[in-house]
mmCIF file of C-alpha atoms and ligand atoms in Angstrom:
data_model
loop_
_atom_site.group_PDB
_atom_site.id
_atom_site.type_symbol
_atom_site.label_atom_id
_atom_site.label_comp_id
_atom_site.label_asym_id
_atom_site.label_seq_id
_atom_site.Cartn_x
_atom_site.Cartn_y
_atom_site.Cartn_z
ATOM 1 C CA MET W 1190 27.243 134.502 -102.358
ATOM 2 C CA GLU W 1191 27.899 130.755 -102.618
ATOM 3 C CA LYS W 1192 27.337 129.178 -106.005
ATOM 4 C CA ASP W 1193 24.301 126.861 -106.337
ATOM 5 C CA HIS W 1194 25.001 123.175 -106.919
ATOM 6 C CA TYR W 1195 22.726 121.241 -109.246
ATOM 7 C CA ILE W 1196 22.706 117.482 -108.721
ATOM 8 C CA LEU W 1197 21.161 115.208 -111.336
ATOM 9 C CA GLY W 1198 19.723 112.139 -109.569
ATOM 10 C CA ILE W 1199 18.922 108.817 -111.257
ATOM 11 C CA ASP W 1200 17.036 105.846 -109.757
ATOM 12 C CA THR W 1201 16.176 102.599 -111.560
ATOM 13 C CA SER W 1202 16.338 100.276 -108.564
ATOM 14 C CA CYS W 1203 12.974 98.564 -108.998
ATOM 15 C CA ASP W 1204 10.182 99.270 -111.490
ATOM 16 C CA ASP W 1205 10.240 103.093 -111.609
ATOM 17 C CA THR W 1206 12.547 104.957 -113.991
ATOM 18 C CA SER W 1207 13.249 108.289 -112.339
ATOM 19 C CA ALA W 1208 15.466 111.343 -112.873
ATOM 20 C CA ALA W 1209 15.511 114.597 -110.921
ATOM 21 C CA VAL W 1210 17.422 117.838 -110.550
ATOM 22 C CA VAL W 1211 17.857 119.118 -106.992
ATOM 23 C CA VAL W 1212 19.546 122.380 -105.942
ATOM 24 C CA ASN W 1213 21.902 122.267 -102.931
ATOM 25 C CA GLY W 1214 20.368 119.002 -101.699
ATOM 26 C CA THR W 1215 17.040 120.518 -100.661
ATOM 27 C CA SER W 1216 15.104 122.187 -103.516
ATOM 28 C CA ILE W 1217 13.538 120.050 -106.213
ATOM 29 C CA ILE W 1218 13.396 121.739 -109.609
ATOM 30 C CA ALA W 1219 12.444 118.593 -111.544
ATOM 31 C CA ASN W 1220 11.433 115.101 -110.419
ATOM 32 C CA VAL W 1221 10.256 112.815 -113.221
ATOM 33 C CA VAL W 1222 9.006 109.294 -112.468
ATOM 34 C CA SER W 1223 7.883 106.839 -115.130
ATOM 35 C CA ASN W 1224 6.222 103.891 -113.418
ATOM 36 C CA GLN W 1225 5.599 100.457 -114.905
ATOM 37 C CA ASN W 1226 2.474 99.576 -112.897
ATOM 38 C CA ASP W 1227 0.358 98.971 -116.009
ATOM 39 C CA ILE W 1228 2.914 96.509 -117.332
ATOM 40 C CA HIS W 1229 3.395 94.460 -114.151
ATOM 41 C CA LYS W 1230 -0.201 94.490 -112.913
ATOM 42 C CA LYS W 1231 -1.246 91.555 -115.097
ATOM 43 C CA TYR W 1232 1.392 89.431 -113.328
ATOM 44 C CA GLY W 1233 0.410 90.725 -109.850
ATOM 45 C CA GLY W 1234 4.059 91.585 -109.125
ATOM 46 C CA ILE W 1235 7.262 92.857 -110.733
ATOM 47 C CA VAL W 1236 8.827 90.702 -113.455
ATOM 48 C CA PRO W 1237 12.545 91.645 -113.215
ATOM 49 C CA GLU W 1238 13.428 90.961 -116.863
ATOM 50 C CA ILE W 1239 10.550 93.104 -118.126
ATOM 51 C CA ALA W 1240 11.430 95.865 -115.615
ATOM 52 C CA SER W 1241 15.015 96.168 -116.849
ATOM 53 C CA ARG W 1242 13.978 96.202 -120.519
ATOM 54 C CA LYS W 1243 11.501 99.000 -119.786
ATOM 55 C CA HIS W 1244 14.193 100.981 -117.907
ATOM 56 C CA LEU W 1245 16.389 100.713 -120.999
ATOM 57 C CA GLU W 1246 13.593 102.164 -123.119
ATOM 58 C CA MET W 1247 12.713 104.958 -120.666
ATOM 59 C CA ILE W 1248 16.027 106.102 -119.194
ATOM 60 C CA TRP W 1249 16.960 108.581 -121.962
ATOM 61 C CA PRO W 1250 13.491 110.195 -122.261
ATOM 62 C CA VAL W 1251 13.139 110.462 -118.462
ATOM 63 C CA VAL W 1252 16.574 112.070 -117.926
ATOM 64 C CA ASP W 1253 15.958 114.358 -120.888
ATOM 65 C CA GLU W 1254 12.571 115.426 -119.507
ATOM 66 C CA ALA W 1255 14.057 116.133 -116.061
ATOM 67 C CA LEU W 1256 16.763 118.344 -117.584
ATOM 68 C CA ILE W 1257 14.260 120.205 -119.790
ATOM 69 C CA MET W 1258 11.847 120.731 -116.870
ATOM 70 C CA SER W 1259 14.648 122.015 -114.647
ATOM 71 C CA GLY W 1260 15.819 124.517 -117.261
ATOM 72 C CA VAL W 1261 19.374 123.470 -116.385
ATOM 73 C CA ASN W 1262 21.863 122.601 -119.109
ATOM 74 C CA ILE W 1263 23.892 119.414 -118.628
ATOM 75 C CA SER W 1264 27.049 121.594 -118.550
ATOM 76 C CA GLU W 1265 25.708 123.271 -115.380
ATOM 77 C CA ILE W 1266 25.241 119.956 -113.504
ATOM 78 C CA SER W 1267 27.742 119.727 -110.617
ATOM 79 C CA ALA W 1268 27.480 115.934 -110.208
ATOM 80 C CA ILE W 1269 25.400 112.916 -111.204
ATOM 81 C CA ALA W 1270 24.083 110.841 -108.292
ATOM 82 C CA VAL W 1271 22.965 107.331 -109.140
ATOM 83 C CA CYS W 1272 21.380 104.634 -107.004
ATOM 84 C CA HIS W 1273 23.686 101.582 -107.117
ATOM 85 C CA GLY W 1274 21.720 99.337 -104.718
ATOM 86 C CA PRO W 1275 19.946 97.649 -103.090
ATOM 87 C CA GLY W 1276 17.428 96.616 -105.744
ATOM 88 C CA LEU W 1277 16.878 94.393 -108.743
ATOM 89 C CA ILE W 1278 20.268 93.872 -110.349
ATOM 90 C CA GLY W 1279 19.064 94.119 -113.975
ATOM 91 C CA SER W 1280 17.171 97.330 -113.180
ATOM 92 C CA LEU W 1281 20.069 98.907 -111.242
ATOM 93 C CA LEU W 1282 22.454 98.137 -114.114
ATOM 94 C CA ILE W 1283 20.547 100.381 -116.523
ATOM 95 C CA GLY W 1284 20.714 103.437 -114.246
ATOM 96 C CA VAL W 1285 24.339 102.859 -113.257
ATOM 97 C CA CYS W 1286 25.552 102.300 -116.859
ATOM 98 C CA PHE W 1287 23.627 105.328 -118.066
ATOM 99 C CA ALA W 1288 24.941 107.576 -115.281
ATOM 100 C CA LYS W 1289 28.518 106.412 -115.843
ATOM 101 C CA SER W 1290 28.275 107.102 -119.600
ATOM 102 C CA LEU W 1291 26.814 110.571 -119.028
ATOM 103 C CA ALA W 1292 29.481 111.353 -116.415
ATOM 104 C CA PHE W 1293 32.253 110.158 -118.760
ATOM 105 C CA ILE W 1294 31.028 111.993 -121.858
ATOM 106 C CA HIS W 1295 30.384 115.306 -120.084
ATOM 107 C CA ARG W 1296 33.247 114.976 -117.550
ATOM 108 C CA ILE W 1297 30.879 115.334 -114.595
ATOM 109 C CA PRO W 1298 31.711 113.794 -111.192
ATOM 110 C CA LEU W 1299 29.762 110.638 -110.305
ATOM 111 C CA LEU W 1300 28.199 109.902 -106.888
ATOM 112 C CA ALA W 1301 26.980 106.465 -105.715
ATOM 113 C CA VAL W 1302 23.908 106.491 -103.457
ATOM 114 C CA ASN W 1303 22.367 103.666 -101.425
ATOM 115 C CA HIS W 1304 18.620 103.505 -102.167
ATOM 116 C CA LEU W 1305 17.752 103.281 -98.439
ATOM 117 C CA GLU W 1306 19.868 106.334 -97.673
ATOM 118 C CA GLY W 1307 17.904 108.020 -100.458
ATOM 119 C CA HIS W 1308 14.580 107.173 -98.781
ATOM 120 C CA ILE W 1309 15.860 108.784 -95.550
ATOM 121 C CA PHE W 1310 17.011 111.883 -97.461
ATOM 122 C CA SER W 1311 13.453 112.348 -98.800
ATOM 123 C CA GLY W 1312 12.945 113.914 -95.369
ATOM 124 C CA PHE W 1313 15.395 116.707 -96.246
ATOM 125 C CA LEU W 1314 13.340 117.707 -99.280
ATOM 126 C CA GLU W 1315 10.381 118.807 -97.138
ATOM 127 C CA PRO W 1316 10.178 122.327 -95.663
ATOM 128 C CA VAL W 1317 10.532 121.154 -92.035
ATOM 129 C CA ILE W 1318 13.184 118.573 -91.222
ATOM 130 C CA PRO W 1319 13.569 116.421 -88.073
ATOM 131 C CA ASP W 1320 16.216 117.134 -85.426
ATOM 132 C CA PHE W 1321 19.072 114.640 -85.012
ATOM 133 C CA PRO W 1322 19.145 111.941 -83.848
ATOM 134 C CA PHE W 1323 15.855 110.739 -85.282
ATOM 135 C CA ILE W 1324 14.269 107.382 -85.976
ATOM 136 C CA ALA W 1325 13.476 106.531 -89.597
ATOM 137 C CA LEU W 1326 11.033 103.790 -90.476
ATOM 138 C CA VAL W 1327 11.802 102.880 -94.092
ATOM 139 C CA VAL W 1328 8.888 100.765 -95.196
ATOM 140 C CA SER W 1329 8.367 99.893 -98.843
ATOM 141 C CA GLY W 1330 7.811 97.032 -101.276
ATOM 142 C CA GLY W 1331 11.380 95.808 -100.907
ATOM 143 C CA HIS W 1332 12.416 96.964 -97.430
ATOM 144 C CA THR W 1333 11.199 97.290 -93.863
ATOM 145 C CA SER W 1334 13.813 98.632 -91.440
ATOM 146 C CA ILE W 1335 14.100 100.939 -88.462
ATOM 147 C CA TYR W 1336 17.176 103.204 -88.374
ATOM 148 C CA ARG W 1337 18.637 105.583 -85.866
ATOM 149 C CA VAL W 1338 19.857 108.530 -87.965
ATOM 150 C CA ASN W 1339 22.603 110.246 -85.977
ATOM 151 C CA GLU W 1340 23.403 112.792 -88.695
ATOM 152 C CA PRO W 1341 23.417 112.741 -92.503
ATOM 153 C CA GLY W 1342 25.609 109.788 -93.471
ATOM 154 C CA ASP W 1343 25.567 108.102 -90.052
ATOM 155 C CA TYR W 1344 22.966 105.353 -89.619
ATOM 156 C CA LYS W 1345 22.388 102.455 -87.267
ATOM 157 C CA GLU W 1346 19.959 99.733 -88.297
ATOM 158 C CA LEU W 1347 17.948 98.794 -85.204
ATOM 159 C CA GLY W 1348 15.624 96.257 -86.758
ATOM 160 C CA ARG W 1349 14.573 94.818 -90.119
ATOM 161 C CA THR W 1350 12.239 92.292 -91.644
ATOM 162 C CA ILE W 1351 13.474 88.722 -91.555
ATOM 163 C CA ASP W 1352 11.306 87.749 -94.541
ATOM 164 C CA ASP W 1353 8.775 89.807 -96.560
ATOM 165 C CA ALA W 1354 8.734 93.613 -96.585
ATOM 166 C CA ALA W 1355 5.493 95.222 -95.363
ATOM 167 C CA GLY W 1356 4.712 96.567 -98.869
ATOM 168 C CA GLU W 1357 5.257 93.092 -100.285
ATOM 169 C CA ALA W 1358 2.696 91.744 -97.782
ATOM 170 C CA PHE W 1359 0.211 94.461 -98.867
ATOM 171 C CA ASP W 1360 0.801 93.522 -102.524
ATOM 172 C CA LYS W 1361 0.442 89.761 -101.914
ATOM 173 C CA VAL W 1362 -2.737 90.117 -99.841
ATOM 174 C CA ALA W 1363 -4.199 92.472 -102.467
ATOM 175 C CA LYS W 1364 -3.467 89.778 -105.045
ATOM 176 C CA LEU W 1365 -5.277 87.167 -102.884
ATOM 177 C CA LEU W 1366 -8.254 89.535 -102.731
ATOM 178 C CA ALA W 1367 -8.002 90.311 -106.484
ATOM 179 C CA LEU W 1368 -7.791 94.056 -105.799
ATOM 180 C CA GLY W 1369 -5.125 95.259 -108.224
ATOM 181 C CA TYR W 1370 -1.440 96.156 -108.326
ATOM 182 C CA PRO W 1371 0.387 97.663 -106.509
ATOM 183 C CA GLY W 1372 -1.867 96.505 -103.706
ATOM 184 C CA GLY W 1373 -1.081 98.966 -100.911
ATOM 185 C CA PRO W 1374 -3.259 101.854 -102.127
ATOM 186 C CA PHE W 1375 -6.181 99.459 -102.844
ATOM 187 C CA ILE W 1376 -6.053 97.924 -99.354
ATOM 188 C CA ASP W 1377 -5.697 101.411 -97.843
ATOM 189 C CA ALA W 1378 -8.852 102.611 -99.654
ATOM 190 C CA LEU W 1379 -10.936 99.443 -99.123
ATOM 191 C CA SER W 1380 -10.052 99.265 -95.408
ATOM 192 C CA LYS W 1381 -11.897 102.540 -94.828
ATOM 193 C CA LYS W 1382 -15.162 100.618 -95.462
ATOM 194 C CA GLY W 1383 -14.271 97.566 -93.328
ATOM 195 C CA ASN W 1384 -14.100 96.552 -89.676
ATOM 196 C CA PRO W 1385 -10.428 96.366 -88.566
ATOM 197 C CA GLY W 1386 -11.323 94.494 -85.382
ATOM 198 C CA LEU W 1387 -13.382 91.725 -87.002
ATOM 199 C CA ILE W 1388 -10.649 89.178 -87.779
ATOM 200 C CA PRO W 1389 -7.899 88.719 -85.170
ATOM 201 C CA PHE W 1390 -4.969 88.248 -87.565
ATOM 202 C CA PRO W 1391 -1.659 87.644 -85.746
ATOM 203 C CA ARG W 1392 0.657 90.535 -84.820
ATOM 204 C CA PRO W 1393 3.838 88.734 -85.893
ATOM 205 C CA TYR W 1394 7.054 89.187 -83.879
ATOM 206 C CA MET W 1395 5.294 91.750 -81.647
ATOM 207 C CA ASN W 1396 7.352 90.880 -78.579
ATOM 208 C CA LYS W 1397 10.574 89.875 -80.319
ATOM 209 C CA GLY W 1398 12.802 92.952 -80.360
ATOM 210 C CA LEU W 1399 12.772 95.374 -83.272
ATOM 211 C CA ASP W 1400 12.775 92.881 -86.159
ATOM 212 C CA PHE W 1401 9.674 92.220 -88.269
ATOM 213 C CA SER W 1402 8.162 89.199 -89.989
ATOM 214 C CA PHE W 1403 5.239 89.483 -92.408
ATOM 215 C CA SER W 1404 5.188 86.262 -94.423
ATOM 216 C CA GLY W 1405 3.105 84.361 -91.827
ATOM 217 C CA LEU W 1406 0.487 87.089 -91.880
ATOM 218 C CA LYS W 1407 -0.033 86.622 -95.606
ATOM 219 C CA THR W 1408 -0.491 82.865 -94.970
ATOM 220 C CA ALA W 1409 -2.995 83.648 -92.193
ATOM 221 C CA VAL W 1410 -5.045 85.708 -94.678
ATOM 222 C CA LEU W 1411 -4.919 82.859 -97.205
ATOM 223 C CA SER W 1412 -6.083 80.302 -94.593
ATOM 224 C CA TYR W 1413 -8.892 82.618 -93.492
ATOM 225 C CA LEU W 1414 -10.043 83.059 -97.101
ATOM 226 C CA LYS W 1415 -10.159 79.275 -97.589
ATOM 227 C CA LYS W 1416 -12.169 78.841 -94.401
ATOM 228 C CA GLU W 1417 -14.506 81.810 -94.936
ATOM 229 C CA PRO W 1418 -14.777 82.273 -98.730
ATOM 230 C CA THR W 1419 -17.868 84.500 -98.477
ATOM 231 C CA SER W 1420 -16.431 86.958 -95.965
ATOM 232 C CA LYS W 1421 -16.330 90.630 -96.935
ATOM 233 C CA LYS W 1422 -13.129 91.830 -98.628
ATOM 234 C CA GLU W 1423 -13.454 95.153 -96.791
ATOM 235 C CA ASP W 1424 -13.190 93.420 -93.394
ATOM 236 C CA ILE W 1425 -10.279 91.209 -94.450
ATOM 237 C CA ALA W 1426 -8.404 94.223 -95.852
ATOM 238 C CA ALA W 1427 -9.065 96.343 -92.754
ATOM 239 C CA SER W 1428 -8.142 93.545 -90.315
ATOM 240 C CA PHE W 1429 -4.944 92.695 -92.234
ATOM 241 C CA GLN W 1430 -3.924 96.359 -92.499
ATOM 242 C CA SER W 1431 -4.546 96.892 -88.813
ATOM 243 C CA ALA W 1432 -2.242 93.917 -87.941
ATOM 244 C CA VAL W 1433 0.625 95.266 -90.096
ATOM 245 C CA ILE W 1434 0.296 98.851 -88.883
ATOM 246 C CA ASP W 1435 0.024 97.827 -85.208
ATOM 247 C CA VAL W 1436 3.431 96.120 -85.410
ATOM 248 C CA LEU W 1437 5.077 98.927 -87.411
ATOM 249 C CA VAL W 1438 3.839 101.627 -85.043
ATOM 250 C CA ARG W 1439 4.547 99.765 -81.800
ATOM 251 C CA LYS W 1440 8.131 98.862 -82.748
ATOM 252 C CA THR W 1441 8.991 102.300 -84.137
ATOM 253 C CA ILE W 1442 7.806 103.985 -80.931
ATOM 254 C CA ILE W 1443 9.760 101.480 -78.799
ATOM 255 C CA ALA W 1444 12.866 102.259 -80.901
ATOM 256 C CA ALA W 1445 12.406 106.025 -80.474
ATOM 257 C CA LYS W 1446 11.996 105.706 -76.701
ATOM 258 C CA LYS W 1447 14.961 103.342 -76.376
ATOM 259 C CA GLU W 1448 17.198 105.649 -78.423
ATOM 260 C CA LYS W 1449 15.839 108.806 -76.738
ATOM 261 C CA ALA W 1450 14.956 110.239 -80.166
ATOM 262 C CA GLU W 1451 12.421 113.055 -80.266
ATOM 263 C CA SER W 1452 11.435 112.621 -83.920
ATOM 264 C CA ILE W 1453 10.241 109.839 -86.201
ATOM 265 C CA LEU W 1454 10.399 110.019 -89.993
ATOM 266 C CA LEU W 1455 8.202 107.737 -92.087
ATOM 267 C CA ALA W 1456 9.688 106.947 -95.511
ATOM 268 C CA GLY W 1457 9.117 104.494 -98.391
ATOM 269 C CA GLY W 1458 5.955 103.637 -100.335
ATOM 270 C CA VAL W 1459 3.988 102.272 -97.356
ATOM 271 C CA ALA W 1460 4.617 105.598 -95.542
ATOM 272 C CA SER W 1461 1.723 107.007 -97.564
ATOM 273 C CA ASN W 1462 -0.678 104.577 -95.839
ATOM 274 C CA THR W 1463 -3.458 106.510 -94.109
ATOM 275 C CA LEU W 1464 -3.686 104.312 -90.999
ATOM 276 C CA LEU W 1465 0.104 104.240 -90.525
ATOM 277 C CA ARG W 1466 0.284 108.033 -90.734
ATOM 278 C CA ASN W 1467 -2.627 108.548 -88.337
ATOM 279 C CA GLN W 1468 -1.617 105.924 -85.783
ATOM 280 C CA MET W 1469 2.043 106.904 -85.736
ATOM 281 C CA GLN W 1470 1.104 110.530 -85.115
ATOM 282 C CA GLU W 1471 -1.393 109.603 -82.409
ATOM 283 C CA PHE W 1472 0.868 107.226 -80.464
ATOM 284 C CA ALA W 1473 4.036 109.285 -80.917
ATOM 285 C CA LYS W 1474 2.260 112.380 -79.625
ATOM 286 C CA LYS W 1475 1.395 110.562 -76.394
ATOM 287 C CA GLU W 1476 5.151 109.981 -75.914
ATOM 288 C CA LYS W 1477 5.948 113.623 -76.855
ATOM 289 C CA ILE W 1478 7.647 112.444 -80.054
ATOM 290 C CA ARG W 1479 7.147 114.373 -83.325
ATOM 291 C CA THR W 1480 6.194 112.475 -86.474
ATOM 292 C CA PHE W 1481 7.471 113.723 -89.838
ATOM 293 C CA LEU W 1482 5.342 112.715 -92.802
ATOM 294 C CA LEU W 1483 6.377 113.056 -96.446
ATOM 295 C CA SER W 1484 4.204 114.083 -99.350
ATOM 296 C CA PRO W 1485 3.092 110.894 -101.200
ATOM 297 C CA GLU W 1486 5.380 111.515 -104.207
ATOM 298 C CA LEU W 1487 8.391 111.554 -101.886
ATOM 299 C CA CYS W 1488 7.302 108.332 -100.118
ATOM 300 C CA THR W 1489 7.454 106.169 -103.236
ATOM 301 C CA ASP W 1490 10.619 105.717 -105.300
ATOM 302 C CA ASN W 1491 11.911 108.927 -106.867
ATOM 303 C CA ALA W 1492 15.254 110.316 -108.003
ATOM 304 C CA ALA W 1493 15.015 113.586 -106.025
ATOM 305 C CA MET W 1494 15.859 111.624 -102.872
ATOM 306 C CA ILE W 1495 18.929 110.163 -104.636
ATOM 307 C CA ALA W 1496 20.041 113.652 -105.712
ATOM 308 C CA SER W 1497 19.537 114.961 -102.164
ATOM 309 C CA ALA W 1498 21.662 112.171 -100.622
ATOM 310 C CA GLY W 1499 24.125 112.651 -103.489
ATOM 311 C CA PHE W 1500 24.619 116.310 -102.543
ATOM 312 C CA TYR W 1501 25.776 115.209 -99.107
ATOM 313 C CA HIS W 1502 28.412 112.917 -100.717
ATOM 314 C CA TYR W 1503 29.341 115.738 -103.111
ATOM 315 C CA GLN W 1504 30.052 118.100 -100.217
ATOM 316 C CA ARG W 1505 32.345 115.473 -98.710
ATOM 317 C CA LYS W 1506 34.010 114.861 -102.119
ATOM 318 C CA ASN W 1507 32.943 111.237 -101.802
ATOM 319 C CA PHE W 1508 33.007 110.578 -105.557
ATOM 320 C CA ALA W 1509 32.510 107.231 -107.290
ATOM 321 C CA ASP W 1510 34.805 105.805 -109.957
ATOM 322 C CA LEU W 1511 33.687 104.931 -113.458
ATOM 323 C CA ASP W 1512 34.106 101.238 -112.627
ATOM 324 C CA LEU W 1513 31.137 101.510 -110.214
ATOM 325 C CA ASN W 1514 28.999 98.361 -110.203
ATOM 326 C CA PRO W 1515 25.491 97.895 -108.787
ATOM 327 C CA GLN W 1516 24.755 95.479 -105.955
ATOM 328 C CA SER W 1517 21.373 93.905 -105.282
ATOM 329 C CA CYS W 1518 22.010 93.561 -101.539
ATOM 330 C CA MET W 1519 23.430 96.605 -99.754
ATOM 331 C CA PRO W 1520 22.498 97.045 -96.084
ATOM 332 C CA LEU W 1521 22.642 100.591 -94.721
ATOM 333 C CA SER W 1522 24.624 100.884 -91.519
ATOM 334 C CA GLY W 1523 27.557 102.809 -90.113
ATOM 335 C CA LYS W 1524 29.087 106.000 -91.453
ATOM 336 C CA LYS W 1525 28.857 106.707 -95.190
HETATM 337 O O1 KG4 Q 1914 9.075 102.826 -102.066
HETATM 338 P P1 KG4 Q 1914 8.324 102.125 -103.140
HETATM 339 O O2 KG4 Q 1914 7.790 102.955 -104.280
HETATM 340 O O3 KG4 Q 1914 9.208 101.028 -103.828
HETATM 341 C C1 KG4 Q 1914 10.107 100.190 -103.169
HETATM 342 O O4 KG4 Q 1914 11.257 100.629 -102.874
HETATM 343 O O5 KG4 Q 1914 9.660 99.068 -102.888
HETATM 344 O O6 KG4 Q 1914 7.141 101.301 -102.430
HETATM 345 C C2 KG4 Q 1914 6.179 100.581 -103.139
HETATM 346 C C3 KG4 Q 1914 5.322 99.827 -102.138
HETATM 347 C C4 KG4 Q 1914 4.357 98.850 -102.771
HETATM 348 O O7 KG4 Q 1914 4.462 97.604 -102.096
HETATM 349 C C5 KG4 Q 1914 2.991 99.484 -102.527
HETATM 350 O O8 KG4 Q 1914 1.925 98.562 -102.412
HETATM 351 C C6 KG4 Q 1914 3.243 100.209 -101.222
HETATM 352 O O9 KG4 Q 1914 4.544 100.745 -101.353
HETATM 353 N N1 KG4 Q 1914 2.270 101.297 -100.990
HETATM 354 C C7 KG4 Q 1914 1.370 101.288 -99.981
HETATM 355 C C8 KG4 Q 1914 0.579 102.463 -100.121
HETATM 356 N N2 KG4 Q 1914 1.050 103.151 -101.203
HETATM 357 C C9 KG4 Q 1914 2.093 102.416 -101.716
HETATM 358 N N3 KG4 Q 1914 1.161 100.407 -98.993
HETATM 359 C C10 KG4 Q 1914 0.154 100.667 -98.115
HETATM 360 N N4 KG4 Q 1914 -0.638 101.757 -98.205
HETATM 361 C C11 KG4 Q 1914 -0.462 102.672 -99.174
HETATM 362 N N5 KG4 Q 1914 -1.263 103.747 -99.246
HETATM 363 ZN ZN1 ZN Q 1915 12.315 102.328 -102.499
#
């Protein structure tokens, strides 16, 4: 029988400090996430300097907790997979420096994982996985891109946002409506009580290929609020959400049809949005395309997805050196 491989994953790319232990790239035995929402909510967005200081405080306890929960001793870890970008540079630095130190002290191989590749690998941690090639919509607070996934490690970016990410638009509109942070879940919940057809917010870039643009939509909400200050928040939230989701769904389906892909995977924080999940399933079904949804804890940032992608690099002996440095900008395309 083949020996099991335990990968320790670490992600500190944004405002979540996370560590996980995953067996053979598919089974999670520990996935610890310490989020900083309570700290950043008073600013209505992430303050990078505060985020990196908090990572520094939390990285040891979080890694320790993941190892204890997994019941695996550090000496049994086959490799340490760390996210080295894209993300906030000060945040990434904490995870990368910590992973390098741990790898050096315990003489464990190091693996460098792109955060976006990690989001796609979240799909391999669920019991049923999509057939290749599939289309992945990675939609979060920092990213909005459509990929054709040919096989693990082989990606083609088909479209991306030219300005704000969809999650960023949710967070900014929630701030305008004084709903709370992060805004996505608040808008999702409030929209259920509103009329999505009441305000005809623009569907930006709808007929312009597979790229997205969301910053104008946020401005449209602001202008509407100035003009109609007494309008119901529920209707604004529902109408805004419907505009964002319309564009995301339409373009993802177009991409799947163009690439003759039979499956769509939704990944990233916004992939837990109720309307996105329902509409993607409904429209994809009409085109005989299967939609793969992740459990909410695998949509948002987590280190299990980094460990899962890391296992793929481990199998290919694609190890990182101890002079690994993080990078804030790191597009995902081509063969890894
Ligand atoms: O993937 P993630 O945890 O971090 C990044 O890599 O950015 O995504 C966080 C983003 C936030 O913008 C948050 O508002 C959004 O995901 N989000 C949602 C929902 N849950 C989280 N957006 C819309 N609807 C939701 N239910
Ligand atoms: Zn992310």
